[in-house]
Amino acid sequence: MAQGLTTAKRRIARWFRHLPGWSKVVAAAACSVAVLFGAVMALSAAAVRLEEPVFVLGAAANATGAPSEGAASAPEDDRSARPETAPTALDAATGAAEVNLFEAAGSQRVLDAGEIPDVAAALAAFGDAGWEAGFVVYDFKAERGLGYNADVSIFSASTVKAPYVAYVAQEFLDSGRAQLADEVFEDAVQEGTGIMAFDQVDTYDLGTVLSNTIVHSDNTGYALLRENYSEGFEAWAASAGVDAAAWQGEWYPFYTPRDLAKLWLSVGGYLKSGSANASLSEGLLSQTGTSFIRQTLGGGYRVLAKPGYEIDTPRFNMGALNDAGIVRGPSGDYLIAVMSDADYDDEYFTDNEPLIKNLIAALAAAHDRLLAA
């Protein structure tokens, strides 16, 4: 029972760290009530195994992208008020559980397992372990790619930080609306990954916030960007072909491998713009920690990537083992976005790491064989 309680507390803590600051107040109050209630109940039910949190967090649960039980249905979206999403070269990637080879112009065909045996084996390993995976790969020069299960909805985790930093750099720094030296006050603290929640510093320059958000996957840094530089993000995402308005303000939404790949298609275009801040963004993306793409392919390639992962939390389906980015090699640049609902935590549960690394290696080989111009 002690081990079960410890695991449950870790999971609750990792869920808790994704909440915006105001939600943490609500969550903390709920936790206090739950602890008091639990102490009383433990006297009569000490042998009961804790398998999930014993409290339901209404608004706080919604801040993570997970619906609270019994919550009222949201009103129907007014799509006419949203920025119109742009078509992209990735629209032909299949949303089905089959691998297809597609062209930017829209043509596509389903690949037989015999054409991609290593990819098929890697996907089967996910399935055998009880997890669902999806991916999009796209070669910029050849303008063709590979897709599988591209419309499965997966918890984004920290993958969302890369496009958000690119958006801030492009829309605020490049336009002159902000400067790297601008002062950012730490009025929101997000524990978990990163260094800013514990460094005893309460004021940063914007350049440091951007750097920490990417290099250290800093949750506090990302929260400060969301709080201070959010105007226009939905329009920026729409220009990439992603309906971020559907996230309803979630900082860590559920989205699809196609969405993640589209966002990175826009990031890649920005990195090629040649602006000083694009070069800065590229440098940051080359230094991200725990990138499964870089660990798998970094020996012979330059990898610009941002992973995102999470241990599953009971009732919220937040398990995620994701990585996305741009691989630069002898044949040119290509994009890879892999998402899955597999459990992963770099502190104490890394058993599923070989699943994503084997799939990335298989996709890289398939790219060189089928896509490279």
Short mmCIF file of C-alpha atoms in Angstrom, two decimals:
data_model
loop_
_atom_site.label_atom_id
_atom_site.label_comp_id
_atom_site.label_asym_id
_atom_site.label_seq_id
_atom_site.Cartn_x
_atom_site.Cartn_y
_atom_site.Cartn_z
CA MET A 1 0.00 0.00 0.00
CA ALA A 2 2.83 2.43 0.78
CA GLN A 3 4.21 2.06 -2.74
CA GLY A 4 0.75 2.67 -4.21
CA LEU A 5 0.33 5.83 -2.15
CA THR A 6 3.75 7.10 -3.20
CA THR A 7 2.99 6.50 -6.90
CA ALA A 8 -0.39 8.19 -6.55
CA LYS A 9 1.15 11.22 -4.88
CA ARG A 10 3.79 11.48 -7.61
CA ARG A 11 1.15 11.33 -10.30
CA ILE A 12 -0.99 13.97 -8.59
CA ALA A 13 2.09 16.18 -8.19
CA ARG A 14 3.00 15.88 -11.87
CA TRP A 15 -0.60 16.65 -12.85
CA PHE A 16 -0.62 19.59 -10.45
CA ARG A 17 2.49 21.18 -11.97
CA HIS A 18 0.72 21.81 -15.29
CA LEU A 19 -1.95 24.02 -13.76
CA PRO A 20 -1.86 27.83 -14.21
CA GLY A 21 -1.26 29.73 -10.99
CA TRP A 22 -4.92 30.54 -10.23
CA SER A 23 -5.88 26.90 -10.62
CA LYS A 24 -3.25 25.84 -8.12
CA VAL A 25 -5.06 27.81 -5.44
CA VAL A 26 -8.25 25.90 -6.19
CA ALA A 27 -6.34 22.62 -6.37
CA ALA A 28 -4.50 23.29 -3.12
CA ALA A 29 -7.78 23.93 -1.32
CA ALA A 30 -9.27 20.76 -2.75
CA CYS A 31 -6.17 18.80 -1.74
CA SER A 32 -6.42 20.12 1.82
CA VAL A 33 -10.04 18.97 2.07
CA ALA A 34 -9.10 15.62 0.53
CA VAL A 35 -6.21 15.13 2.97
CA LEU A 36 -8.48 15.84 5.98
CA PHE A 37 -11.17 13.57 4.63
CA GLY A 38 -8.62 10.88 3.84
CA ALA A 39 -7.16 10.98 7.33
CA VAL A 40 -10.60 10.30 8.82
CA MET A 41 -11.47 7.57 6.33
CA ALA A 42 -8.09 5.87 6.74
CA LEU A 43 -9.01 4.86 10.28
CA SER A 44 -11.80 2.64 8.97
CA ALA A 45 -10.41 1.74 5.54
CA ALA A 46 -6.65 1.44 5.96
CA ALA A 47 -6.52 -1.65 3.79
CA VAL A 48 -8.17 0.00 0.78
CA ARG A 49 -5.75 0.46 -2.12
CA LEU A 50 -5.58 4.01 -3.49
CA GLU A 51 -5.85 3.63 -7.26
CA GLU A 52 -6.84 7.16 -8.25
CA PRO A 53 -7.19 10.64 -6.73
CA VAL A 54 -10.04 10.80 -4.25
CA PHE A 55 -11.07 14.32 -5.23
CA VAL A 56 -12.55 15.83 -8.37
CA LEU A 57 -11.19 19.24 -9.35
CA GLY A 58 -13.74 21.18 -11.36
CA ALA A 59 -12.10 24.22 -12.93
CA ALA A 60 -8.63 23.03 -11.96
CA ALA A 61 -9.10 19.76 -13.83
CA ASN A 62 -10.19 21.65 -16.91
CA ALA A 63 -6.94 23.65 -16.84
CA THR A 64 -5.07 20.49 -17.83
CA GLY A 65 -7.29 19.69 -20.79
CA ALA A 66 -9.11 16.94 -18.90
CA PRO A 67 -12.88 17.30 -18.36
CA SER A 68 -14.14 17.26 -14.81
CA GLU A 69 -16.65 14.55 -14.05
CA GLY A 70 -20.19 15.83 -14.16
CA ALA A 71 -19.19 19.13 -15.74
CA ALA A 72 -21.77 20.85 -17.87
CA SER A 73 -21.37 20.55 -21.61
CA ALA A 74 -19.55 23.43 -23.25
CA PRO A 75 -21.58 25.55 -25.66
CA GLU A 76 -21.22 24.70 -29.30
CA ASP A 77 -18.16 26.34 -30.81
CA ASP A 78 -18.70 29.43 -32.91
CA ARG A 79 -16.29 28.56 -35.68
CA SER A 80 -17.15 31.74 -37.55
CA ALA A 81 -15.28 33.67 -34.85
CA ARG A 82 -12.10 31.63 -35.24
CA PRO A 83 -9.22 32.42 -37.58
CA GLU A 84 -9.55 30.36 -40.74
CA THR A 85 -7.01 27.53 -40.81
CA ALA A 86 -4.79 27.28 -43.86
CA PRO A 87 -4.37 24.12 -45.94
CA THR A 88 -0.91 22.59 -45.73
CA ALA A 89 1.20 19.96 -47.42
CA LEU A 90 0.41 17.57 -44.56
CA ASP A 91 -3.32 17.28 -45.15
CA ALA A 92 -2.83 14.09 -47.19
CA ALA A 93 -1.21 12.19 -44.32
CA THR A 94 -3.61 9.44 -43.34
CA GLY A 95 -5.63 9.60 -40.17
CA ALA A 96 -6.18 5.84 -40.28
CA ALA A 97 -4.17 3.10 -38.58
CA GLU A 98 -2.24 2.37 -41.76
CA VAL A 99 0.95 3.87 -43.15
CA ASN A 100 0.58 5.98 -46.25
CA LEU A 101 3.05 7.69 -48.53
CA PHE A 102 1.69 11.09 -49.56
CA GLU A 103 2.64 13.98 -51.82
CA ALA A 104 2.23 17.65 -50.98
CA ALA A 105 -0.03 17.95 -54.02
CA GLY A 106 -2.48 15.55 -52.37
CA SER A 107 -1.84 12.16 -53.96
CA GLN A 108 -1.24 9.25 -51.60
CA ARG A 109 -1.09 5.47 -51.41
CA VAL A 110 -1.17 2.98 -48.55
CA LEU A 111 2.11 1.14 -48.00
CA ASP A 112 2.24 -2.60 -47.53
CA ALA A 113 3.96 -3.81 -44.36
CA GLY A 114 6.54 -5.49 -46.58
CA GLU A 115 7.65 -2.07 -47.84
CA ILE A 116 8.25 -0.78 -44.32
CA PRO A 117 8.92 -3.84 -42.13
CA ASP A 118 10.89 -1.94 -39.49
CA VAL A 119 8.16 0.70 -39.13
CA ALA A 120 5.48 -1.98 -38.96
CA ALA A 121 7.42 -3.81 -36.25
CA ALA A 122 7.89 -0.63 -34.21
CA LEU A 123 4.19 0.17 -34.41
CA ALA A 124 3.29 -3.40 -33.46
CA ALA A 125 5.47 -3.05 -30.36
CA PHE A 126 3.43 -0.04 -29.26
CA GLY A 127 0.24 -1.98 -29.81
CA ASP A 128 1.50 -5.07 -28.00
CA ALA A 129 2.32 -2.90 -24.99
CA GLY A 130 -1.21 -1.49 -24.99
CA TRP A 131 -0.40 1.97 -26.37
CA GLU A 132 -1.57 3.95 -29.37
CA ALA A 133 0.88 5.87 -31.57
CA GLY A 134 0.74 8.15 -34.58
CA PHE A 135 3.25 10.04 -36.72
CA VAL A 136 3.86 12.35 -39.63
CA VAL A 137 7.19 12.54 -41.51
CA TYR A 138 7.75 15.09 -44.28
CA ASP A 139 10.72 15.79 -46.53
CA PHE A 140 10.93 19.49 -47.39
CA LYS A 141 12.85 19.08 -50.65
CA ALA A 142 11.01 16.05 -52.04
CA GLU A 143 7.66 17.40 -50.80
CA ARG A 144 6.40 13.98 -49.79
CA GLY A 145 5.94 12.21 -46.52
CA LEU A 146 4.68 9.31 -44.44
CA GLY A 147 1.65 9.31 -42.18
CA TYR A 148 0.03 6.96 -39.70
CA ASN A 149 -2.86 7.56 -37.31
CA ALA A 150 -2.28 11.28 -37.84
CA ASP A 151 -5.59 12.31 -36.27
CA VAL A 152 -5.36 10.44 -32.96
CA SER A 153 -5.74 12.86 -30.04
CA ILE A 154 -2.81 12.74 -27.60
CA PHE A 155 -1.83 14.92 -24.65
CA SER A 156 0.64 17.48 -26.01
CA ALA A 157 2.78 17.73 -22.86
CA SER A 158 5.77 20.04 -23.46
CA THR A 159 5.82 19.68 -27.27
CA VAL A 160 3.63 22.79 -27.36
CA LYS A 161 6.50 24.93 -26.05
CA ALA A 162 8.49 24.88 -29.31
CA PRO A 163 5.84 26.43 -31.56
CA TYR A 164 4.90 28.88 -28.83
CA VAL A 165 8.45 30.18 -28.53
CA ALA A 166 8.71 30.44 -32.33
CA TYR A 167 5.45 32.42 -32.32
CA VAL A 168 6.75 34.85 -29.68
CA ALA A 169 10.00 35.30 -31.59
CA GLN A 170 8.26 35.90 -34.90
CA GLU A 171 5.25 37.94 -33.83
CA PHE A 172 6.76 39.98 -31.00
CA LEU A 173 10.54 40.16 -31.40
CA ASP A 174 10.75 40.33 -35.19
CA SER A 175 7.96 42.92 -35.33
CA GLY A 176 9.62 45.10 -32.70
CA ARG A 177 6.70 44.76 -30.27
CA ALA A 178 9.13 43.24 -27.75
CA GLN A 179 12.88 43.11 -27.14
CA LEU A 180 15.06 40.34 -25.73
CA ALA A 181 16.06 42.68 -22.92
CA ASP A 182 12.46 43.35 -21.85
CA GLU A 183 11.83 42.68 -18.16
CA VAL A 184 9.45 39.84 -17.32
CA PHE A 185 8.19 39.58 -13.75
CA GLU A 186 7.68 36.09 -12.34
CA ASP A 187 4.07 36.41 -11.22
CA ALA A 188 3.30 32.75 -11.90
CA VAL A 189 5.33 29.77 -10.73
CA GLN A 190 4.94 26.32 -12.25
CA GLU A 191 6.86 23.52 -10.60
CA GLY A 192 7.98 20.38 -12.40
CA THR A 193 10.42 20.61 -15.26
CA GLY A 194 12.69 23.62 -15.40
CA ILE A 195 14.79 25.73 -13.09
CA MET A 196 12.91 28.99 -12.63
CA ALA A 197 10.56 27.78 -9.89
CA PHE A 198 13.49 27.17 -7.56
CA ASP A 199 16.16 29.76 -8.44
CA GLN A 200 15.05 32.50 -6.03
CA VAL A 201 14.85 35.00 -8.91
CA ASP A 202 11.65 36.94 -9.59
CA THR A 203 12.57 39.07 -12.61
CA TYR A 204 14.07 37.91 -15.92
CA ASP A 205 14.77 39.35 -19.31
CA LEU A 206 12.63 37.92 -22.10
CA GLY A 207 15.63 36.24 -23.76
CA THR A 208 16.25 34.18 -20.62
CA VAL A 209 12.60 33.19 -20.39
CA LEU A 210 12.61 31.98 -24.00
CA SER A 211 15.85 30.08 -23.47
CA ASN A 212 14.70 28.37 -20.27
CA THR A 213 11.35 27.43 -21.81
CA ILE A 214 13.05 25.48 -24.59
CA VAL A 215 16.41 24.31 -23.26
CA HIS A 216 15.15 23.34 -19.78
CA SER A 217 11.51 22.81 -20.77
CA ASP A 218 10.73 25.30 -18.02
CA ASN A 219 7.09 25.29 -17.00
CA THR A 220 7.39 28.66 -15.27
CA GLY A 221 9.00 30.19 -18.36
CA TYR A 222 6.21 28.87 -20.55
CA ALA A 223 3.58 30.17 -18.11
CA LEU A 224 5.11 33.65 -18.25
CA LEU A 225 5.06 33.59 -22.05
CA ARG A 226 1.42 32.50 -22.04
CA GLU A 227 0.47 35.22 -19.59
CA ASN A 228 2.36 38.07 -21.27
CA TYR A 229 2.57 37.20 -24.98
CA SER A 230 -0.65 35.42 -25.96
CA GLU A 231 -2.25 37.99 -28.24
CA GLY A 232 -2.31 36.60 -31.76
CA PHE A 233 -1.29 33.01 -31.04
CA GLU A 234 -4.51 31.49 -32.34
CA ALA A 235 -4.15 33.42 -35.60
CA TRP A 236 -0.51 32.31 -35.86
CA ALA A 237 -1.52 28.69 -35.36
CA ALA A 238 -4.36 29.04 -37.87
CA SER A 239 -1.86 30.22 -40.47
CA ALA A 240 -0.05 26.94 -39.81
CA GLY A 241 -3.28 25.02 -40.39
CA VAL A 242 -4.04 24.32 -36.71
CA ASP A 243 -7.25 25.32 -34.95
CA ALA A 244 -5.78 26.40 -31.62
CA ALA A 245 -9.04 28.15 -30.75
CA ALA A 246 -10.46 24.66 -30.24
CA TRP A 247 -8.05 24.27 -27.31
CA GLN A 248 -10.25 26.75 -25.43
CA GLY A 249 -7.31 28.41 -23.74
CA GLU A 250 -5.61 25.22 -22.55
CA TRP A 251 -1.88 25.70 -22.10
CA TYR A 252 -1.19 21.99 -22.56
CA PRO A 253 -3.88 20.81 -24.96
CA PHE A 254 -4.68 17.47 -26.47
CA TYR A 255 -3.90 17.55 -30.18
CA THR A 256 -2.88 15.23 -33.00
CA PRO A 257 0.36 14.22 -34.74
CA ARG A 258 -0.92 16.14 -37.76
CA ASP A 259 -1.40 19.27 -35.65
CA LEU A 260 2.07 18.93 -34.14
CA ALA A 261 3.63 18.38 -37.56
CA LYS A 262 1.79 21.39 -39.01
CA LEU A 263 3.04 23.58 -36.19
CA TRP A 264 6.58 22.37 -36.86
CA LEU A 265 6.12 22.98 -40.58
CA SER A 266 5.51 26.61 -39.65
CA VAL A 267 8.45 26.59 -37.22
CA GLY A 268 10.68 25.24 -39.99
CA GLY A 269 9.57 27.98 -42.34
CA TYR A 270 10.35 30.57 -39.70
CA LEU A 271 13.79 29.13 -38.99
CA LYS A 272 14.63 29.54 -42.68
CA SER A 273 13.60 33.20 -42.65
CA GLY A 274 17.10 34.31 -41.69
CA SER A 275 16.04 36.77 -39.00
CA ALA A 276 18.26 37.15 -35.96
CA ASN A 277 15.54 35.78 -33.73
CA ALA A 278 15.01 32.80 -36.03
CA SER A 279 18.69 31.98 -35.60
CA LEU A 280 18.29 32.35 -31.84
CA SER A 281 15.31 29.98 -31.89
CA GLU A 282 17.24 27.43 -33.91
CA GLY A 283 20.09 27.52 -31.42
CA LEU A 284 17.71 26.89 -28.55
CA LEU A 285 15.97 24.01 -30.31
CA SER A 286 19.34 22.35 -30.90
CA GLN A 287 19.93 22.20 -27.13
CA THR A 288 16.69 20.72 -25.80
CA GLY A 289 17.07 18.03 -23.16
CA THR A 290 15.85 14.43 -23.43
CA SER A 291 15.06 14.58 -27.15
CA PHE A 292 14.47 11.02 -28.30
CA ILE A 293 15.04 12.13 -31.90
CA ARG A 294 18.43 13.59 -31.03
CA GLN A 295 19.40 10.59 -28.91
CA THR A 296 18.51 8.26 -31.79
CA LEU A 297 19.78 10.24 -34.78
CA GLY A 298 22.05 12.93 -33.39
CA GLY A 299 25.28 11.15 -34.22
CA GLY A 300 25.10 11.96 -37.92
CA TYR A 301 22.50 14.71 -38.05
CA ARG A 302 21.74 18.11 -36.61
CA VAL A 303 18.44 17.79 -34.74
CA LEU A 304 16.17 20.67 -33.76
CA ALA A 305 13.48 19.17 -31.54
CA LYS A 306 11.26 19.53 -28.50
CA PRO A 307 9.99 16.42 -26.69
CA GLY A 308 7.00 16.19 -24.41
CA TYR A 309 6.09 13.35 -22.07
CA GLU A 310 3.98 12.57 -19.04
CA ILE A 311 3.06 9.70 -16.78
CA ASP A 312 -0.61 8.79 -16.99
CA THR A 313 -2.87 10.26 -14.33
CA PRO A 314 -5.96 8.26 -13.34
CA ARG A 315 -9.16 9.62 -14.91
CA PHE A 316 -7.38 12.20 -17.06
CA ASN A 317 -5.62 10.05 -19.71
CA MET A 318 -2.56 12.29 -19.75
CA GLY A 319 0.04 9.64 -20.59
CA ALA A 320 2.30 10.90 -23.38
CA LEU A 321 5.58 9.96 -25.01
CA ASN A 322 6.14 12.48 -27.81
CA ASP A 323 8.90 14.17 -29.77
CA ALA A 324 8.90 16.39 -32.82
CA GLY A 325 11.38 18.42 -34.77
CA ILE A 326 13.51 18.88 -37.86
CA VAL A 327 16.36 16.58 -38.83
CA ARG A 328 19.13 18.08 -40.94
CA GLY A 329 21.26 15.63 -42.88
CA PRO A 330 23.16 15.15 -46.15
CA SER A 331 20.01 14.75 -48.25
CA GLY A 332 18.32 17.84 -46.80
CA ASP A 333 15.90 18.66 -44.03
CA TYR A 334 12.90 16.63 -42.99
CA LEU A 335 10.26 16.94 -40.31
CA ILE A 336 9.28 14.18 -37.91
CA ALA A 337 6.45 14.26 -35.35
CA VAL A 338 5.77 11.17 -33.23
CA MET A 339 3.08 11.02 -30.55
CA SER A 340 1.80 8.23 -28.33
CA ASP A 341 -0.22 7.78 -25.16
CA ALA A 342 2.50 5.61 -23.59
CA ASP A 343 3.54 6.37 -20.01
CA TYR A 344 6.89 8.06 -19.51
CA ASP A 345 8.60 9.97 -16.73
CA ASP A 346 12.32 10.74 -16.87
CA GLU A 347 12.56 10.53 -13.07
CA TYR A 348 11.16 7.11 -12.31
CA PHE A 349 9.42 5.39 -15.25
CA THR A 350 11.39 5.12 -18.48
CA ASP A 351 10.43 1.58 -19.49
CA ASN A 352 8.68 2.72 -22.69
CA GLU A 353 11.61 4.75 -24.02
CA PRO A 354 12.76 1.99 -26.45
CA LEU A 355 9.33 2.09 -28.12
CA ILE A 356 9.68 5.66 -29.35
CA LYS A 357 13.40 5.36 -30.13
CA ASN A 358 12.84 2.25 -32.25
CA LEU A 359 10.02 3.96 -34.13
CA ILE A 360 12.14 7.07 -34.76
CA ALA A 361 15.02 4.94 -36.06
CA ALA A 362 12.64 3.04 -38.34
CA LEU A 363 11.10 6.26 -39.66
CA ALA A 364 14.53 7.75 -40.35
CA ALA A 365 15.48 4.68 -42.37
CA ALA A 366 12.16 4.78 -44.22
CA HIS A 367 12.70 8.46 -44.97
CA ASP A 368 16.09 7.80 -46.52
CA ARG A 369 14.69 4.92 -48.56
CA LEU A 370 11.32 6.30 -49.67
CA LEU A 371 11.27 10.07 -49.32
CA ALA A 372 14.74 11.59 -49.77
CA ALA A 373 15.06 13.33 -53.12
#
